[in-house]
mmCIF file of C-alpha atoms and ligand atoms in Angstrom:
data_model
loop_
_atom_site.group_PDB
_atom_site.id
_atom_site.type_symbol
_atom_site.label_atom_id
_atom_site.label_comp_id
_atom_site.label_asym_id
_atom_site.label_seq_id
_atom_site.Cartn_x
_atom_site.Cartn_y
_atom_site.Cartn_z
ATOM 1 C CA MET A 1336 41.813 39.333 -23.473
ATOM 2 C CA THR A 1337 39.172 40.672 -25.982
ATOM 3 C CA ASP A 1338 36.576 43.279 -25.400
ATOM 4 C CA THR A 1339 34.035 40.465 -25.242
ATOM 5 C CA ASP A 1340 36.056 38.574 -22.609
ATOM 6 C CA ALA A 1341 36.383 41.758 -20.357
ATOM 7 C CA GLN A 1342 32.696 42.268 -20.509
ATOM 8 C CA TYR A 1343 31.564 38.806 -19.851
ATOM 9 C CA GLY A 1344 34.618 37.033 -18.252
ATOM 10 C CA THR A 1345 36.332 33.999 -20.144
ATOM 11 C CA ASP A 1346 33.856 31.169 -20.287
ATOM 12 C CA ASP A 1347 35.634 28.213 -18.535
ATOM 13 C CA GLY A 1348 32.250 27.399 -17.329
ATOM 14 C CA THR A 1349 32.135 29.201 -14.127
ATOM 15 C CA ARG A 1350 30.642 32.410 -15.845
ATOM 16 C CA ILE A 1351 27.478 30.460 -16.846
ATOM 17 C CA THR A 1352 27.473 29.285 -13.280
ATOM 18 C CA ASP A 1353 27.442 32.628 -11.934
ATOM 19 C CA GLU A 1354 24.972 33.913 -13.948
ATOM 20 C CA VAL A 1355 22.363 31.044 -13.374
ATOM 21 C CA ILE A 1356 22.979 31.698 -9.634
ATOM 22 C CA ALA A 1357 22.346 35.227 -9.906
ATOM 23 C CA SER A 1358 19.083 34.586 -11.945
ATOM 24 C CA PHE A 1359 17.562 33.494 -8.593
ATOM 25 C CA ALA A 1360 18.495 36.188 -6.649
ATOM 26 C CA GLY A 1361 14.642 37.742 -7.059
ATOM 27 C CA ALA A 1362 13.151 34.615 -5.830
ATOM 28 C CA LYS A 1363 10.775 35.585 -2.900
ATOM 29 C CA ASP A 1364 11.029 32.390 -0.854
ATOM 30 C CA GLU A 1365 14.474 32.176 0.643
ATOM 31 C CA ARG A 1366 14.789 28.432 1.193
ATOM 32 C CA PHE A 1367 13.801 28.083 -2.429
ATOM 33 C CA ARG A 1368 16.499 30.532 -3.398
ATOM 34 C CA GLU A 1369 19.144 28.718 -1.408
ATOM 35 C CA LEU A 1370 18.014 25.225 -2.580
ATOM 36 C CA MET A 1371 18.252 26.310 -6.442
ATOM 37 C CA ARG A 1372 21.500 28.125 -6.026
ATOM 38 C CA SER A 1373 23.096 25.120 -4.446
ATOM 39 C CA LEU A 1374 21.447 22.786 -7.044
ATOM 40 C CA VAL A 1375 23.018 24.963 -9.842
ATOM 41 C CA ARG A 1376 26.490 25.169 -8.277
ATOM 42 C CA HIS A 1377 26.820 21.264 -7.678
ATOM 43 C CA THR A 1378 25.266 20.115 -11.071
ATOM 44 C CA HIS A 1379 27.452 22.537 -12.932
ATOM 45 C CA ALA A 1380 30.531 21.350 -11.264
ATOM 46 C CA PHE A 1381 29.568 17.781 -11.992
ATOM 47 C CA VAL A 1382 29.187 18.615 -15.736
ATOM 48 C CA ARG A 1383 32.632 20.425 -15.430
ATOM 49 C CA GLU A 1384 34.381 17.809 -13.333
ATOM 50 C CA THR A 1385 33.268 14.844 -15.693
ATOM 51 C CA GLY A 1386 33.561 16.457 -18.770
ATOM 52 C CA LEU A 1387 29.734 15.095 -19.525
ATOM 53 C CA THR A 1388 29.506 14.852 -23.221
ATOM 54 C CA GLU A 1389 26.178 15.806 -25.140
ATOM 55 C CA ARG A 1390 25.533 12.012 -25.819
ATOM 56 C CA GLU A 1391 25.677 11.171 -22.073
ATOM 57 C CA TRP A 1392 23.622 14.098 -21.410
ATOM 58 C CA HIS A 1393 21.008 12.986 -23.799
ATOM 59 C CA GLU A 1394 21.087 9.544 -22.172
ATOM 60 C CA ALA A 1395 20.542 10.961 -18.975
ATOM 61 C CA ILE A 1396 17.468 12.932 -20.035
ATOM 62 C CA ALA A 1397 16.259 9.842 -21.666
ATOM 63 C CA PHE A 1398 17.025 7.884 -18.270
ATOM 64 C CA LEU A 1399 14.866 10.289 -16.440
ATOM 65 C CA ARG A 1400 11.909 10.130 -18.899
ATOM 66 C CA ALA A 1401 11.784 6.324 -18.863
ATOM 67 C CA CYS A 1402 11.637 6.751 -14.725
ATOM 68 C CA GLY A 1403 8.540 9.070 -15.428
ATOM 69 C CA ASP A 1404 6.907 6.738 -17.841
ATOM 70 C CA ILE A 1405 7.254 3.576 -15.575
ATOM 71 C CA THR A 1406 5.957 5.684 -12.602
ATOM 72 C CA THR A 1407 2.265 5.164 -11.530
ATOM 73 C CA ASP A 1408 0.483 5.440 -8.107
ATOM 74 C CA THR A 1409 1.842 2.427 -6.903
ATOM 75 C CA ARG A 1410 5.408 2.509 -8.666
ATOM 76 C CA GLN A 1411 7.495 5.337 -7.994
ATOM 77 C CA GLU A 1412 10.620 5.105 -9.801
ATOM 78 C CA PHE A 1413 11.786 8.362 -8.752
ATOM 79 C CA ILE A 1414 11.737 7.272 -5.117
ATOM 80 C CA LEU A 1415 13.629 4.027 -6.075
ATOM 81 C CA LEU A 1416 16.368 6.005 -7.794
ATOM 82 C CA SER A 1417 16.772 8.153 -4.784
ATOM 83 C CA ASP A 1418 16.936 5.003 -2.746
ATOM 84 C CA VAL A 1419 19.726 3.193 -4.776
ATOM 85 C CA LEU A 1420 21.806 6.538 -5.024
ATOM 86 C CA GLY A 1421 21.561 6.721 -1.213
ATOM 87 C CA ILE A 1422 20.007 9.994 -1.446
ATOM 88 C CA SER A 1423 16.689 8.673 0.943
ATOM 89 C CA MET A 1424 19.229 7.440 3.373
ATOM 90 C CA GLN A 1425 21.398 10.601 3.184
ATOM 91 C CA THR A 1426 18.143 12.707 3.702
ATOM 92 C CA ILE A 1427 17.168 10.631 6.746
ATOM 93 C CA ALA A 1428 20.896 11.239 8.323
ATOM 94 C CA VAL A 1429 20.235 14.845 7.905
ATOM 95 C CA ASN A 1430 16.540 15.046 9.267
ATOM 96 C CA HIS A 1431 16.905 12.318 11.880
ATOM 97 C CA PRO A 1432 20.254 12.382 13.544
ATOM 98 C CA THR A 1433 20.879 9.739 16.212
ATOM 99 C CA ARG A 1434 20.548 11.511 19.474
ATOM 100 C CA ALA A 1435 20.881 9.761 23.012
ATOM 101 C CA ASN A 1436 19.644 6.143 23.131
ATOM 102 C CA ALA A 1437 16.618 6.924 20.768
ATOM 103 C CA THR A 1438 15.950 4.058 18.075
ATOM 104 C CA GLU A 1439 17.432 4.940 14.723
ATOM 105 C CA SER A 1440 15.468 5.619 11.495
ATOM 106 C CA THR A 1441 15.728 4.082 8.235
ATOM 107 C CA VAL A 1442 13.884 4.095 4.797
ATOM 108 C CA PHE A 1443 10.188 4.134 4.439
ATOM 109 C CA GLY A 1444 10.055 2.295 1.128
ATOM 110 C CA PRO A 1445 6.924 2.193 -1.217
ATOM 111 C CA PHE A 1446 5.040 -0.830 0.408
ATOM 112 C CA PHE A 1447 3.340 0.965 3.203
ATOM 113 C CA VAL A 1448 -0.643 1.114 3.237
ATOM 114 C CA ASP A 1449 -2.639 3.312 5.110
ATOM 115 C CA ASP A 1450 -5.244 1.729 7.568
ATOM 116 C CA ALA A 1451 -3.931 -1.865 7.639
ATOM 117 C CA PRO A 1452 -6.085 -3.757 9.916
ATOM 118 C CA ARG A 1453 -5.695 -3.572 13.587
ATOM 119 C CA ILE A 1454 -4.760 -6.546 15.638
ATOM 120 C CA ASP A 1455 -4.554 -6.973 19.488
ATOM 121 C CA CYS A 1456 -1.447 -7.303 21.374
ATOM 122 C CA GLY A 1457 -0.235 -10.982 20.561
ATOM 123 C CA GLY A 1458 -2.031 -10.950 17.497
ATOM 124 C CA ASP A 1459 -1.147 -12.218 13.921
ATOM 125 C CA MET A 1460 -0.191 -9.632 11.249
ATOM 126 C CA SER A 1461 0.590 -12.430 8.576
ATOM 127 C CA GLY A 1462 -3.058 -12.484 7.301
ATOM 128 C CA GLY A 1463 -2.174 -15.738 5.897
ATOM 129 C CA ALA A 1464 0.931 -14.731 3.978
ATOM 130 C CA VAL A 1465 3.352 -17.531 3.324
ATOM 131 C CA GLY A 1466 6.558 -17.899 5.512
ATOM 132 C CA GLU A 1467 7.984 -19.153 9.022
ATOM 133 C CA PRO A 1468 5.944 -17.684 12.021
ATOM 134 C CA CYS A 1469 7.819 -15.315 13.807
ATOM 135 C CA TRP A 1470 6.973 -13.757 17.432
ATOM 136 C CA VAL A 1471 7.902 -10.240 18.030
ATOM 137 C CA GLU A 1472 7.827 -8.500 21.144
ATOM 138 C CA GLY A 1473 9.236 -5.407 22.810
ATOM 139 C CA THR A 1474 8.554 -2.182 24.599
ATOM 140 C CA VAL A 1475 8.164 1.515 23.619
ATOM 141 C CA THR A 1476 9.728 3.982 25.905
ATOM 142 C CA ASP A 1477 11.025 7.545 26.173
ATOM 143 C CA VAL A 1478 14.854 8.355 26.190
ATOM 144 C CA ASP A 1479 14.667 7.945 30.094
ATOM 145 C CA GLY A 1480 13.084 4.609 29.770
ATOM 146 C CA ARG A 1481 9.384 5.539 30.724
ATOM 147 C CA PRO A 1482 7.058 3.389 29.151
ATOM 148 C CA VAL A 1483 4.845 4.936 26.120
ATOM 149 C CA PRO A 1484 1.315 3.361 26.507
ATOM 150 C CA ASP A 1485 -1.147 3.375 23.467
ATOM 151 C CA ALA A 1486 1.702 4.234 21.084
ATOM 152 C CA ARG A 1487 0.666 3.287 17.591
ATOM 153 C CA ILE A 1488 2.768 0.590 15.704
ATOM 154 C CA ASP A 1489 2.422 -0.186 12.133
ATOM 155 C CA VAL A 1490 4.217 -3.187 10.815
ATOM 156 C CA TRP A 1491 4.501 -4.646 7.221
ATOM 157 C CA GLU A 1492 6.636 -7.058 5.515
ATOM 158 C CA ALA A 1493 7.256 -9.302 2.212
ATOM 159 C CA ASP A 1494 6.103 -12.703 2.401
ATOM 160 C CA ALA A 1495 8.495 -15.847 1.978
ATOM 161 C CA ASP A 1496 8.345 -15.432 -1.740
ATOM 162 C CA GLY A 1497 9.688 -11.947 -1.538
ATOM 163 C CA LYS A 1498 6.514 -10.035 -2.325
ATOM 164 C CA TYR A 1499 4.409 -7.755 -0.296
ATOM 165 C CA ASP A 1500 0.513 -8.093 -0.630
ATOM 166 C CA VAL A 1501 0.243 -5.143 -3.019
ATOM 167 C CA GLN A 1502 2.625 -6.650 -5.521
ATOM 168 C CA TYR A 1503 0.074 -9.390 -5.977
ATOM 169 C CA ASP A 1504 -2.781 -8.248 -8.513
ATOM 170 C CA ASP A 1505 -5.690 -10.366 -6.608
ATOM 171 C CA GLY A 1506 -6.194 -7.494 -4.080
ATOM 172 C CA ARG A 1507 -5.105 -9.519 -0.771
ATOM 173 C CA LEU A 1508 -4.135 -7.775 2.249
ATOM 174 C CA ALA A 1509 -1.527 -9.515 4.157
ATOM 175 C CA GLY A 1510 1.667 -9.067 5.999
ATOM 176 C CA ARG A 1511 0.643 -5.696 7.647
ATOM 177 C CA ALA A 1512 -1.323 -4.582 10.663
ATOM 178 C CA HIS A 1513 -1.063 -1.983 13.314
ATOM 179 C CA LEU A 1514 -1.350 -2.430 17.225
ATOM 180 C CA PHE A 1515 -0.923 -0.427 20.165
ATOM 181 C CA THR A 1516 1.264 -0.777 23.189
ATOM 182 C CA ASP A 1517 -0.388 -1.496 26.525
ATOM 183 C CA SER A 1518 -0.357 0.434 29.570
ATOM 184 C CA GLU A 1519 3.245 -0.570 30.208
ATOM 185 C CA GLY A 1520 4.089 0.263 26.881
ATOM 186 C CA ARG A 1521 4.542 -3.267 25.614
ATOM 187 C CA TYR A 1522 3.564 -4.780 22.684
ATOM 188 C CA ALA A 1523 3.947 -8.443 21.008
ATOM 189 C CA PHE A 1524 2.664 -10.001 17.531
ATOM 190 C CA TRP A 1525 2.984 -12.887 15.417
ATOM 191 C CA GLY A 1526 4.513 -12.071 11.871
ATOM 192 C CA LEU A 1527 6.969 -13.895 9.447
ATOM 193 C CA THR A 1528 10.599 -14.530 9.902
ATOM 194 C CA PRO A 1529 11.711 -11.640 7.279
ATOM 195 C CA THR A 1530 13.461 -13.185 4.092
ATOM 196 C CA PRO A 1531 15.573 -11.083 1.588
ATOM 197 C CA TYR A 1532 13.718 -9.750 -1.572
ATOM 198 C CA PRO A 1533 14.638 -7.711 -4.658
ATOM 199 C CA ILE A 1534 13.339 -4.125 -4.832
ATOM 200 C CA PRO A 1535 11.463 -3.752 -8.320
ATOM 201 C CA HIS A 1536 14.291 -3.962 -10.936
ATOM 202 C CA ASP A 1537 12.374 -4.293 -14.110
ATOM 203 C CA GLY A 1538 12.527 -0.674 -15.005
ATOM 204 C CA PRO A 1539 15.293 2.052 -15.495
ATOM 205 C CA VAL A 1540 16.463 1.767 -12.015
ATOM 206 C CA GLY A 1541 16.921 -1.814 -12.280
ATOM 207 C CA ALA A 1542 18.906 -1.159 -15.546
ATOM 208 C CA LEU A 1543 21.111 1.265 -13.625
ATOM 209 C CA LEU A 1544 21.897 -1.262 -10.802
ATOM 210 C CA ALA A 1545 22.811 -4.091 -13.648
ATOM 211 C CA ALA A 1546 25.268 -1.754 -15.336
ATOM 212 C CA ALA A 1547 26.925 -1.432 -11.960
ATOM 213 C CA ASP A 1548 27.059 -5.040 -11.370
ATOM 214 C CA ARG A 1549 24.801 -4.336 -8.231
ATOM 215 C CA SER A 1550 22.410 -6.732 -6.575
ATOM 216 C CA PRO A 1551 18.646 -5.413 -6.220
ATOM 217 C CA MET A 1552 18.365 -7.390 -3.007
ATOM 218 C CA ARG A 1553 17.439 -5.884 0.204
ATOM 219 C CA ALA A 1554 18.560 -7.399 3.527
ATOM 220 C CA SER A 1555 15.630 -9.166 5.149
ATOM 221 C CA HIS A 1556 13.629 -7.050 7.292
ATOM 222 C CA LEU A 1557 10.399 -6.180 8.982
ATOM 223 C CA HIS A 1558 9.072 -2.618 8.791
ATOM 224 C CA PHE A 1559 8.041 -0.498 11.826
ATOM 225 C CA MET A 1560 6.227 2.809 11.958
ATOM 226 C CA VAL A 1561 5.603 4.075 15.620
ATOM 227 C CA ALA A 1562 3.760 7.166 16.416
ATOM 228 C CA ALA A 1563 2.495 8.759 19.844
ATOM 229 C CA PRO A 1564 1.614 11.954 20.841
ATOM 230 C CA GLY A 1565 4.475 14.127 22.122
ATOM 231 C CA PHE A 1566 7.098 11.929 20.176
ATOM 232 C CA ARG A 1567 8.653 12.257 16.656
ATOM 233 C CA ARG A 1568 7.132 9.692 14.443
ATOM 234 C CA LEU A 1569 9.731 6.821 14.042
ATOM 235 C CA VAL A 1570 10.012 4.964 10.634
ATOM 236 C CA THR A 1571 12.664 2.094 10.957
ATOM 237 C CA HIS A 1572 13.063 -1.750 10.243
ATOM 238 C CA ILE A 1573 14.878 -4.653 12.137
ATOM 239 C CA PHE A 1574 17.257 -6.607 10.135
ATOM 240 C CA VAL A 1575 17.982 -10.377 10.640
ATOM 241 C CA ASP A 1576 21.245 -11.046 12.336
ATOM 242 C CA GLY A 1577 23.488 -13.177 9.938
ATOM 243 C CA ASP A 1578 21.547 -12.215 6.867
ATOM 244 C CA GLU A 1579 23.713 -12.468 3.674
ATOM 245 C CA TYR A 1580 22.618 -8.943 2.301
ATOM 246 C CA LEU A 1581 23.437 -6.984 5.444
ATOM 247 C CA GLY A 1582 26.726 -5.792 3.990
ATOM 248 C CA ARG A 1583 25.094 -4.960 0.729
ATOM 249 C CA ASP A 1584 21.596 -3.839 1.033
ATOM 250 C CA SER A 1585 20.331 -2.025 -2.297
ATOM 251 C CA VAL A 1586 19.242 0.840 -0.639
ATOM 252 C CA PHE A 1587 21.837 1.251 2.206
ATOM 253 C CA GLY A 1588 19.227 0.982 4.684
ATOM 254 C CA VAL A 1589 21.036 -1.252 7.244
ATOM 255 C CA LYS A 1590 22.191 0.343 10.563
ATOM 256 C CA PRO A 1591 24.064 -1.946 13.113
ATOM 257 C CA SER A 1592 21.685 -0.867 16.005
ATOM 258 C CA LEU A 1593 18.738 -2.458 13.968
ATOM 259 C CA VAL A 1594 20.299 -5.694 13.517
ATOM 260 C CA THR A 1595 18.485 -8.136 15.537
ATOM 261 C CA GLU A 1596 18.639 -11.891 16.707
ATOM 262 C CA PHE A 1597 15.611 -14.025 15.086
ATOM 263 C CA ALA A 1598 16.308 -17.160 17.547
ATOM 264 C CA ARG A 1599 14.967 -20.011 15.514
ATOM 265 C CA ARG A 1600 12.829 -22.401 17.744
ATOM 266 C CA ASP A 1601 11.890 -26.226 17.113
ATOM 267 C CA SER A 1602 8.248 -27.297 16.036
ATOM 268 C CA GLY A 1603 7.643 -28.524 19.729
ATOM 269 C CA ASP A 1604 9.006 -25.439 21.839
ATOM 270 C CA ALA A 1605 6.639 -23.843 23.810
ATOM 271 C CA THR A 1606 5.586 -20.603 22.278
ATOM 272 C CA PRO A 1607 4.749 -17.484 24.453
ATOM 273 C CA ASP A 1608 1.056 -17.493 23.974
ATOM 274 C CA GLY A 1609 0.435 -21.252 23.891
ATOM 275 C CA ARG A 1610 -0.068 -21.221 20.105
ATOM 276 C CA VAL A 1611 0.637 -24.495 18.338
ATOM 277 C CA VAL A 1612 3.294 -24.091 15.559
ATOM 278 C CA ASP A 1613 3.606 -26.735 13.006
ATOM 279 C CA GLY A 1614 7.361 -26.599 12.112
ATOM 280 C CA THR A 1615 10.070 -24.214 13.190
ATOM 281 C CA TRP A 1616 9.627 -20.568 14.248
ATOM 282 C CA THR A 1617 11.595 -17.729 15.302
ATOM 283 C CA ARG A 1618 11.579 -15.037 18.142
ATOM 284 C CA ALA A 1619 12.751 -11.635 18.025
ATOM 285 C CA ARG A 1620 12.800 -8.841 20.576
ATOM 286 C CA PHE A 1621 12.932 -5.028 19.494
ATOM 287 C CA ASP A 1622 12.692 -2.547 22.381
ATOM 288 C CA ILE A 1623 12.089 0.942 20.837
ATOM 289 C CA VAL A 1624 13.066 4.258 22.101
ATOM 290 C CA LEU A 1625 11.056 7.248 20.904
ATOM 291 C CA MET A 1626 12.583 10.906 20.567
ATOM 292 C CA PRO A 1627 10.470 13.662 22.088
ATOM 293 C CA GLU A 1628 9.037 15.844 19.519
ATOM 294 C CA SER A 1629 10.822 18.889 20.757
ATOM 295 C CA TYR A 1630 14.399 17.504 21.152
HETATM 296 C C1 BEZ B 698 11.492 -1.649 1.231
HETATM 297 O O1 BEZ B 698 11.975 -1.964 2.073
HETATM 298 O O2 BEZ B 698 10.189 -1.921 1.128
HETATM 299 C C2 BEZ B 698 11.976 -0.970 0.118
HETATM 300 C C3 BEZ B 698 12.615 0.238 0.266
HETATM 301 C C4 BEZ B 698 13.277 0.968 -0.759
HETATM 302 C C5 BEZ B 698 13.072 0.637 -1.902
HETATM 303 C C6 BEZ B 698 12.094 -0.531 -2.326
HETATM 304 C C7 BEZ B 698 11.626 -1.219 -1.294
HETATM 305 FE FE1 FE B 699 10.607 -3.494 2.785
#
């Protein structure tokens, strides 16, 4: 061992890790210190474990730069990256563990819009979007089965062409709405039978999926966000039972408890509210159980 080795330790890579971790010792915010130290520990271990080459490191930097370049107010490539790496779902697992009989959470996605139109119970959220009509009904209750009246339910979904309204450049507002549960915690609305669609894959995240021979498709789903005073806000989807992408959703969002039967009905079958439907339609039931805020 040389004098220099004795002073600084042999550099198998762990010395620099220790030094960088120590450099955060003075951070005033304890949580920041914890996060940065852990980040350094894990990223340094990744570099050592994989023997990351300088060329690969440059490519990774160029990839992150490309994510930044394509990101706009309406296109968030870093969230997409987090989604396809399962980090979004991992964060949900940590922050929203399934407790008791409460409804499970899944990814928020980039297509929510504030202030979607209000519809009455039994109203139509499709806003003229193309697709097969679907009647969705259910209740919102607490974990003891007591109804939650006046819960706000936001719903949003892609049309049968696989696009959300905000992905068209004509300013349309369709396939989204909000409504409130009635005095007995019930809700119902007309929407569209969900169909599979690809996440935006014309950017660096799409290239990453292609390099991994992974599909950009999401399993067919309908988004819900449910909020009521005294309860934790729930962000979730329902997925279509039998959908071909249930086992390979590109963002790992599927949870078995959220897979729902969308029962197909014929043109002449009576609808729950007497609406006349020209063609087939489907019917789904989703009973929602909210966690108390203080669980
Ligand atoms: C979505 O379901 O809208 C979505 C979720 C994650 C990434 C892209 C889209
Ligand atoms: Fe979606």
